[in-house]
Amino acid sequence: DTAVSQTPKYLVTQMGNDKSIKCEQNLGHDTMYWYKQDSKKFLKIMFSYNNKELIINETVPNRFSPKSPDKAHLNLHINSLELGDSAVYFCASSLHSRLAGAGGELFFGEGSRLTVL
Amino acid sequence: AQKITQTQPGMFVQEKEAVTLDCTYDTSDQSYGLFWYKQPSSGEMIFLIYQGSYDEQNATEGRYSLNFQKARKSANLVISASQLGDSAMYFCAMRERQSGGYQKVTFGTGTKLQVIP
């Protein structure tokens, strides 16, 4: 059983289209994340949810809309895709802890490679 | 200002030798966590090692150890007895508290390690 699974793994689409990436975790974690990894391999956090509540929303264009129907799922919908959206999108999950120095590591999905033509 | 700094974009190491990958961080919190992840060319993110800010001993996991120097705010990864399979990108990351009590994990820019036979 994959701990954090993302679908699809590859996505090729035209500019202007709308697409979604789905993520599910079976680890019982209460916090989930979306990260974007660009062509230079830089990993930037986009969103984080804790028990379905949005807790981190970085400066991401509002064409990106996350949705968490329950604490095991976090989806990412992207409207009006642009060339610059081409990247690998990683979903991750972790246990929440009141202390940042405690708690576990992030478990990552395999990534979803989005190519916008 | 960068929260996590990895100053070595690329490193070479001879097989069976030890190598140190540098990481410095910036936080004013007392409670935080530090991680190292490995990303091979296949793209998945593999958790290697974790150090909590209150941990007095350096973390070790097999051939990986984290040289934690709190006063210097450094968390270098040491890989002993390098193997060809260690060739990958290595990311340092930090978890710290945000306003509102939630936590955010920020990644450095990564170091590409190549192990030479």
PDB file of C-alpha atoms in Angstrom:
ATOM      1  CA  ASP A   1       0.000   0.000   0.000  1.00  0.00           C
ATOM      2  CA  THR A   2       1.435   3.347  -1.028  1.00  0.00           C
ATOM      3  CA  ALA A   3       1.471   5.755   1.925  1.00  0.00           C
ATOM      4  CA  VAL A   4       0.968   8.960  -0.108  1.00  0.00           C
ATOM      5  CA  SER A   5      -0.357   8.503  -3.619  1.00  0.00           C
ATOM      6  CA  GLN A   6      -0.840  11.108  -6.299  1.00  0.00           C
ATOM      7  CA  THR A   7      -2.626  10.897  -9.599  1.00  0.00           C
ATOM      8  CA  PRO A   8      -1.864  11.414 -12.359  1.00  0.00           C
ATOM      9  CA  LYS A   9       1.886  10.921 -12.393  1.00  0.00           C
ATOM     10  CA  TYR A  10       2.249  12.711 -15.721  1.00  0.00           C
ATOM     11  CA  LEU A  11       0.098  15.431 -17.198  1.00  0.00           C
ATOM     12  CA  VAL A  12       0.641  17.091 -20.587  1.00  0.00           C
ATOM     13  CA  THR A  13      -1.783  19.806 -21.561  1.00  0.00           C
ATOM     14  CA  GLN A  14      -2.239  22.984 -23.550  1.00  0.00           C
ATOM     15  CA  MET A  15      -2.057  26.504 -22.241  1.00  0.00           C
ATOM     16  CA  GLY A  16      -5.393  27.770 -21.041  1.00  0.00           C
ATOM     17  CA  ASN A  17      -6.723  24.372 -19.991  1.00  0.00           C
ATOM     18  CA  ASP A  18      -7.844  23.436 -16.473  1.00  0.00           C
ATOM     19  CA  LYS A  19      -6.418  20.371 -14.730  1.00  0.00           C
ATOM     20  CA  SER A  20      -6.545  18.636 -11.358  1.00  0.00           C
ATOM     21  CA  ILE A  21      -4.118  16.531  -9.361  1.00  0.00           C
ATOM     22  CA  LYS A  22      -5.379  14.270  -6.611  1.00  0.00           C
ATOM     23  CA  CYS A  23      -3.594  13.147  -3.469  1.00  0.00           C
ATOM     24  CA  GLU A  24      -4.498  10.591  -0.847  1.00  0.00           C
ATOM     25  CA  GLN A  25      -2.636   9.433   2.260  1.00  0.00           C
ATOM     26  CA  ASN A  26      -3.362   6.334   4.337  1.00  0.00           C
ATOM     27  CA  LEU A  27      -1.020   7.176   7.206  1.00  0.00           C
ATOM     28  CA  GLY A  28      -3.635   8.745   9.449  1.00  0.00           C
ATOM     29  CA  HIS A  29      -1.816  12.083   9.289  1.00  0.00           C
ATOM     30  CA  ASP A  30      -3.715  15.283   9.904  1.00  0.00           C
ATOM     31  CA  THR A  31      -1.571  17.694   7.905  1.00  0.00           C
ATOM     32  CA  MET A  32      -1.140  17.670   4.133  1.00  0.00           C
ATOM     33  CA  TYR A  33       0.858  19.875   1.782  1.00  0.00           C
ATOM     34  CA  TRP A  34       1.381  20.794  -1.824  1.00  0.00           C
ATOM     35  CA  TYR A  35       4.903  21.644  -2.953  1.00  0.00           C
ATOM     36  CA  LYS A  36       6.029  22.804  -6.380  1.00  0.00           C
ATOM     37  CA  GLN A  37       9.452  21.771  -7.689  1.00  0.00           C
ATOM     38  CA  ASP A  38      10.649  23.868 -10.594  1.00  0.00           C
ATOM     39  CA  SER A  39      13.163  23.019 -13.301  1.00  0.00           C
ATOM     40  CA  LYS A  40      16.028  24.072 -11.001  1.00  0.00           C
ATOM     41  CA  LYS A  41      14.810  21.555  -8.426  1.00  0.00           C
ATOM     42  CA  PHE A  42      13.760  24.249  -5.973  1.00  0.00           C
ATOM     43  CA  LEU A  43      10.952  22.991  -3.704  1.00  0.00           C
ATOM     44  CA  LYS A  44       8.486  25.664  -2.691  1.00  0.00           C
ATOM     45  CA  ILE A  45       5.532  25.175  -0.421  1.00  0.00           C
ATOM     46  CA  MET A  46       2.219  26.225  -1.920  1.00  0.00           C
ATOM     47  CA  PHE A  47      -0.481  25.146   0.523  1.00  0.00           C
ATOM     48  CA  SER A  48      -0.946  23.253   3.734  1.00  0.00           C
ATOM     49  CA  TYR A  49      -4.098  21.842   5.308  1.00  0.00           C
ATOM     50  CA  ASN A  50      -4.627  20.623   8.840  1.00  0.00           C
ATOM     51  CA  ASN A  51      -7.762  18.522   9.337  1.00  0.00           C
ATOM     52  CA  LYS A  52      -9.377  20.008   6.211  1.00  0.00           C
ATOM     53  CA  GLU A  53      -8.567  23.558   7.271  1.00  0.00           C
ATOM     54  CA  LEU A  54      -6.295  25.692   5.100  1.00  0.00           C
ATOM     55  CA  ILE A  55      -3.395  26.828   7.287  1.00  0.00           C
ATOM     56  CA  ILE A  56      -0.712  27.873   4.827  1.00  0.00           C
ATOM     57  CA  ASN A  57      -1.381  29.712   1.606  1.00  0.00           C
ATOM     58  CA  GLU A  58       1.794  31.047   0.082  1.00  0.00           C
ATOM     59  CA  THR A  59       1.841  33.684  -2.640  1.00  0.00           C
ATOM     60  CA  VAL A  60       0.358  31.429  -5.253  1.00  0.00           C
ATOM     61  CA  PRO A  61      -1.807  32.756  -8.125  1.00  0.00           C
ATOM     62  CA  ASN A  62      -5.485  32.289  -7.413  1.00  0.00           C
ATOM     63  CA  ARG A  63      -5.672  30.072 -10.500  1.00  0.00           C
ATOM     64  CA  PHE A  64      -4.487  27.401  -8.052  1.00  0.00           C
ATOM     65  CA  SER A  65      -7.220  26.138  -5.770  1.00  0.00           C
ATOM     66  CA  PRO A  66      -6.644  23.367  -3.246  1.00  0.00           C
ATOM     67  CA  LYS A  67      -9.489  21.342  -1.786  1.00  0.00           C
ATOM     68  CA  SER A  68      -9.454  18.942   1.122  1.00  0.00           C
ATOM     69  CA  PRO A  69     -12.693  16.955   1.363  1.00  0.00           C
ATOM     70  CA  ASP A  70     -11.357  15.058   4.377  1.00  0.00           C
ATOM     71  CA  LYS A  71      -8.056  14.840   6.190  1.00  0.00           C
ATOM     72  CA  ALA A  72      -6.855  11.946   4.021  1.00  0.00           C
ATOM     73  CA  HIS A  73      -7.315  13.770   0.721  1.00  0.00           C
ATOM     74  CA  LEU A  74      -5.904  16.960  -0.734  1.00  0.00           C
ATOM     75  CA  ASN A  75      -6.544  17.901  -4.340  1.00  0.00           C
ATOM     76  CA  LEU A  76      -5.108  20.692  -6.440  1.00  0.00           C
ATOM     77  CA  HIS A  77      -7.051  22.305  -9.244  1.00  0.00           C
ATOM     78  CA  ILE A  78      -5.330  24.661 -11.663  1.00  0.00           C
ATOM     79  CA  ASN A  79      -7.280  26.961 -13.961  1.00  0.00           C
ATOM     80  CA  SER A  80      -6.077  28.632 -17.144  1.00  0.00           C
ATOM     81  CA  LEU A  81      -2.740  26.848 -17.210  1.00  0.00           C
ATOM     82  CA  GLU A  82       0.326  28.841 -18.196  1.00  0.00           C
ATOM     83  CA  LEU A  83       3.749  27.776 -19.459  1.00  0.00           C
ATOM     84  CA  GLY A  84       5.284  28.719 -16.099  1.00  0.00           C
ATOM     85  CA  ASP A  85       3.089  26.194 -14.321  1.00  0.00           C
ATOM     86  CA  SER A  86       5.175  23.400 -15.806  1.00  0.00           C
ATOM     87  CA  ALA A  87       6.786  21.688 -12.821  1.00  0.00           C
ATOM     88  CA  VAL A  88       6.632  18.646 -10.608  1.00  0.00           C
ATOM     89  CA  TYR A  89       3.958  18.964  -7.937  1.00  0.00           C
ATOM     90  CA  PHE A  90       4.498  16.988  -4.764  1.00  0.00           C
ATOM     91  CA  CYS A  91       1.888  16.142  -2.203  1.00  0.00           C
ATOM     92  CA  ALA A  92       3.123  15.382   1.314  1.00  0.00           C
ATOM     93  CA  SER A  93       1.692  14.601   4.717  1.00  0.00           C
ATOM     94  CA  SER A  94       2.848  14.665   8.314  1.00  0.00           C
ATOM     95  CA  LEU A  95       1.622  14.366  11.874  1.00  0.00           C
ATOM     96  CA  HIS A  96       0.731  17.662  13.449  1.00  0.00           C
ATOM     97  CA  SER A  97       2.557  18.583  16.576  1.00  0.00           C
ATOM     98  CA  ARG A  98       2.249  21.616  18.792  1.00  0.00           C
ATOM     99  CA  LEU A  99       6.020  21.742  18.957  1.00  0.00           C
ATOM    100  CA  ALA A 100       7.888  22.368  15.714  1.00  0.00           C
ATOM    101  CA  GLY A 101      10.810  20.530  17.228  1.00  0.00           C
ATOM    102  CA  ALA A 102       8.766  17.389  17.653  1.00  0.00           C
ATOM    103  CA  GLY A 103       6.564  15.443  15.291  1.00  0.00           C
ATOM    104  CA  GLY A 104       7.577  13.345  12.345  1.00  0.00           C
ATOM    105  CA  GLU A 105       8.954  13.856   8.924  1.00  0.00           C
ATOM    106  CA  LEU A 106       7.072  14.708   5.761  1.00  0.00           C
ATOM    107  CA  PHE A 107       6.032  11.718   3.712  1.00  0.00           C
ATOM    108  CA  PHE A 108       5.996  12.567   0.018  1.00  0.00           C
ATOM    109  CA  GLY A 109       4.032  11.232  -2.871  1.00  0.00           C
ATOM    110  CA  GLU A 110       5.855  10.314  -6.054  1.00  0.00           C
ATOM    111  CA  GLY A 111       5.152  13.674  -7.652  1.00  0.00           C
ATOM    112  CA  SER A 112       3.023  14.714 -10.614  1.00  0.00           C
ATOM    113  CA  ARG A 113       4.940  16.093 -13.567  1.00  0.00           C
ATOM    114  CA  LEU A 114       2.887  18.770 -15.297  1.00  0.00           C
ATOM    115  CA  THR A 115       3.945  19.949 -18.752  1.00  0.00           C
ATOM    116  CA  VAL A 116       2.119  22.892 -20.277  1.00  0.00           C
ATOM    117  CA  LEU A 117       2.585  23.320 -24.036  1.00  0.00           C
TER     118      LEU A 117
ATOM    119  CA  ALA B   1      16.309  36.194   3.700  1.00  0.00           C
ATOM    120  CA  GLN B   2      16.850  32.525   3.020  1.00  0.00           C
ATOM    121  CA  LYS B   3      15.654  30.308   5.820  1.00  0.00           C
ATOM    122  CA  ILE B   4      17.758  27.365   4.690  1.00  0.00           C
ATOM    123  CA  THR B   5      21.055  27.811   2.878  1.00  0.00           C
ATOM    124  CA  GLN B   6      22.921  25.098   1.054  1.00  0.00           C
ATOM    125  CA  THR B   7      26.037  26.674  -0.394  1.00  0.00           C
ATOM    126  CA  GLN B   8      27.242  23.684  -2.419  1.00  0.00           C
ATOM    127  CA  PRO B   9      25.277  23.328  -5.644  1.00  0.00           C
ATOM    128  CA  GLY B  10      27.366  20.285  -6.595  1.00  0.00           C
ATOM    129  CA  MET B  11      29.810  17.930  -4.902  1.00  0.00           C
ATOM    130  CA  PHE B  12      31.944  15.007  -6.000  1.00  0.00           C
ATOM    131  CA  VAL B  13      33.115  12.219  -3.724  1.00  0.00           C
ATOM    132  CA  GLN B  14      35.127   9.082  -4.338  1.00  0.00           C
ATOM    133  CA  GLU B  15      33.340   5.820  -3.659  1.00  0.00           C
ATOM    134  CA  LYS B  16      33.912   4.565  -0.079  1.00  0.00           C
ATOM    135  CA  GLU B  17      34.968   8.017   1.119  1.00  0.00           C
ATOM    136  CA  ALA B  18      32.972  10.180   3.533  1.00  0.00           C
ATOM    137  CA  VAL B  19      31.351  13.428   2.420  1.00  0.00           C
ATOM    138  CA  THR B  20      29.800  16.373   4.259  1.00  0.00           C
ATOM    139  CA  LEU B  21      26.940  18.366   2.784  1.00  0.00           C
ATOM    140  CA  ASP B  22      26.539  21.794   4.328  1.00  0.00           C
ATOM    141  CA  CYS B  23      23.337  23.362   5.600  1.00  0.00           C
ATOM    142  CA  THR B  24      22.798  26.515   7.622  1.00  0.00           C
ATOM    143  CA  TYR B  25      19.449  27.785   8.812  1.00  0.00           C
ATOM    144  CA  ASP B  26      17.892  30.934  10.143  1.00  0.00           C
ATOM    145  CA  THR B  27      15.211  30.991  12.806  1.00  0.00           C
ATOM    146  CA  SER B  28      14.464  32.870  15.980  1.00  0.00           C
ATOM    147  CA  ASP B  29      12.360  30.035  17.396  1.00  0.00           C
ATOM    148  CA  GLN B  30      13.582  27.759  20.161  1.00  0.00           C
ATOM    149  CA  SER B  31      11.607  24.790  18.906  1.00  0.00           C
ATOM    150  CA  TYR B  32      12.253  23.647  15.353  1.00  0.00           C
ATOM    151  CA  GLY B  33      13.147  20.537  13.406  1.00  0.00           C
ATOM    152  CA  LEU B  34      15.745  19.881  10.755  1.00  0.00           C
ATOM    153  CA  PHE B  35      15.550  17.258   8.034  1.00  0.00           C
ATOM    154  CA  TRP B  36      17.556  15.870   5.174  1.00  0.00           C
ATOM    155  CA  TYR B  37      15.951  14.351   2.111  1.00  0.00           C
ATOM    156  CA  LYS B  38      17.469  12.547  -0.854  1.00  0.00           C
ATOM    157  CA  GLN B  39      16.059  12.849  -4.353  1.00  0.00           C
ATOM    158  CA  PRO B  40      17.541  10.375  -6.839  1.00  0.00           C
ATOM    159  CA  SER B  41      17.173  10.867 -10.570  1.00  0.00           C
ATOM    160  CA  SER B  42      13.951   8.843 -10.438  1.00  0.00           C
ATOM    161  CA  GLY B  43      12.405  11.811  -8.648  1.00  0.00           C
ATOM    162  CA  GLU B  44      10.991  10.517  -5.372  1.00  0.00           C
ATOM    163  CA  MET B  45      11.751  12.285  -2.098  1.00  0.00           C
ATOM    164  CA  ILE B  46      13.362   9.958   0.425  1.00  0.00           C
ATOM    165  CA  PHE B  47      13.588  10.948   4.081  1.00  0.00           C
ATOM    166  CA  LEU B  48      17.061  10.366   5.514  1.00  0.00           C
ATOM    167  CA  ILE B  49      17.419  11.870   8.977  1.00  0.00           C
ATOM    168  CA  TYR B  50      15.817  14.244  11.474  1.00  0.00           C
ATOM    169  CA  GLN B  51      17.144  16.430  14.287  1.00  0.00           C
ATOM    170  CA  GLY B  52      14.934  18.252  16.774  1.00  0.00           C
ATOM    171  CA  SER B  53      16.216  21.510  18.198  1.00  0.00           C
ATOM    172  CA  TYR B  54      16.069  20.115  21.730  1.00  0.00           C
ATOM    173  CA  ASP B  55      17.915  16.915  20.887  1.00  0.00           C
ATOM    174  CA  GLU B  56      21.268  17.012  22.597  1.00  0.00           C
ATOM    175  CA  GLN B  57      22.847  14.230  20.615  1.00  0.00           C
ATOM    176  CA  ASN B  58      23.492  14.318  16.886  1.00  0.00           C
ATOM    177  CA  ALA B  59      21.084  12.152  14.946  1.00  0.00           C
ATOM    178  CA  THR B  60      22.415   9.080  13.171  1.00  0.00           C
ATOM    179  CA  GLU B  61      20.747   6.668  10.761  1.00  0.00           C
ATOM    180  CA  GLY B  62      23.017   3.998   9.386  1.00  0.00           C
ATOM    181  CA  ARG B  63      25.627   5.694   7.192  1.00  0.00           C
ATOM    182  CA  TYR B  64      23.985   9.096   7.671  1.00  0.00           C
ATOM    183  CA  SER B  65      24.702  11.408  10.549  1.00  0.00           C
ATOM    184  CA  LEU B  66      23.663  14.973  11.164  1.00  0.00           C
ATOM    185  CA  ASN B  67      26.310  17.276  12.587  1.00  0.00           C
ATOM    186  CA  PHE B  68      24.109  19.675  14.563  1.00  0.00           C
ATOM    187  CA  GLN B  69      25.797  22.842  15.792  1.00  0.00           C
ATOM    188  CA  LYS B  70      23.032  24.890  17.326  1.00  0.00           C
ATOM    189  CA  ALA B  71      25.041  28.002  18.136  1.00  0.00           C
ATOM    190  CA  ARG B  72      26.281  28.168  14.556  1.00  0.00           C
ATOM    191  CA  LYS B  73      22.840  27.257  13.211  1.00  0.00           C
ATOM    192  CA  SER B  74      24.255  24.544  11.061  1.00  0.00           C
ATOM    193  CA  ALA B  75      22.972  21.034  10.361  1.00  0.00           C
ATOM    194  CA  ASN B  76      25.426  19.343   8.056  1.00  0.00           C
ATOM    195  CA  LEU B  77      24.786  15.873   6.671  1.00  0.00           C
ATOM    196  CA  VAL B  78      27.662  13.423   6.798  1.00  0.00           C
ATOM    197  CA  ILE B  79      27.527  10.354   4.588  1.00  0.00           C
ATOM    198  CA  SER B  80      30.132   7.763   5.455  1.00  0.00           C
ATOM    199  CA  ALA B  81      31.483   5.147   3.050  1.00  0.00           C
ATOM    200  CA  SER B  82      29.826   6.645  -0.036  1.00  0.00           C
ATOM    201  CA  GLN B  83      28.219   4.284  -2.508  1.00  0.00           C
ATOM    202  CA  LEU B  84      27.350   4.781  -6.161  1.00  0.00           C
ATOM    203  CA  GLY B  85      23.691   4.737  -5.190  1.00  0.00           C
ATOM    204  CA  ASP B  86      24.235   7.842  -3.071  1.00  0.00           C
ATOM    205  CA  SER B  87      24.456   9.941  -6.250  1.00  0.00           C
ATOM    206  CA  ALA B  88      21.411  12.214  -5.977  1.00  0.00           C
ATOM    207  CA  MET B  89      20.149  15.657  -4.978  1.00  0.00           C
ATOM    208  CA  TYR B  90      20.153  16.245  -1.238  1.00  0.00           C
ATOM    209  CA  PHE B  91      17.843  18.732   0.408  1.00  0.00           C
ATOM    210  CA  CYS B  92      18.069  20.235   3.858  1.00  0.00           C
ATOM    211  CA  ALA B  93      14.773  21.406   5.348  1.00  0.00           C
ATOM    212  CA  MET B  94      13.517  23.105   8.487  1.00  0.00           C
ATOM    213  CA  ARG B  95      10.194  22.985  10.254  1.00  0.00           C
ATOM    214  CA  GLU B  96       9.311  26.016  12.336  1.00  0.00           C
ATOM    215  CA  ARG B  97       6.235  27.526  13.857  1.00  0.00           C
ATOM    216  CA  GLN B  98       4.169  30.103  12.046  1.00  0.00           C
ATOM    217  CA  SER B  99       1.824  32.646  13.547  1.00  0.00           C
ATOM    218  CA  GLY B 100      -1.356  30.850  14.488  1.00  0.00           C
ATOM    219  CA  GLY B 101       0.600  27.922  15.902  1.00  0.00           C
ATOM    220  CA  TYR B 102       0.905  25.944  12.690  1.00  0.00           C
ATOM    221  CA  GLN B 103       4.116  24.716  11.227  1.00  0.00           C
ATOM    222  CA  LYS B 104       5.811  25.151   7.925  1.00  0.00           C
ATOM    223  CA  VAL B 105       8.611  23.123   6.351  1.00  0.00           C
ATOM    224  CA  THR B 106      10.997  25.082   4.136  1.00  0.00           C
ATOM    225  CA  PHE B 107      13.578  23.493   1.875  1.00  0.00           C
ATOM    226  CA  GLY B 108      17.029  24.588   0.805  1.00  0.00           C
ATOM    227  CA  THR B 109      18.098  24.747  -2.826  1.00  0.00           C
ATOM    228  CA  GLY B 110      19.759  21.349  -2.707  1.00  0.00           C
ATOM    229  CA  THR B 111      23.198  19.875  -3.337  1.00  0.00           C
ATOM    230  CA  LYS B 112      23.812  17.500  -6.206  1.00  0.00           C
ATOM    231  CA  LEU B 113      26.156  14.757  -5.048  1.00  0.00           C
ATOM    232  CA  GLN B 114      27.974  12.581  -7.525  1.00  0.00           C
ATOM    233  CA  VAL B 115      29.870   9.521  -6.338  1.00  0.00           C
ATOM    234  CA  ILE B 116      32.831   8.580  -8.514  1.00  0.00           C
ATOM    235  CA  PRO B 117      33.816   4.916  -8.831  1.00  0.00           C
TER     236      PRO B 117
END
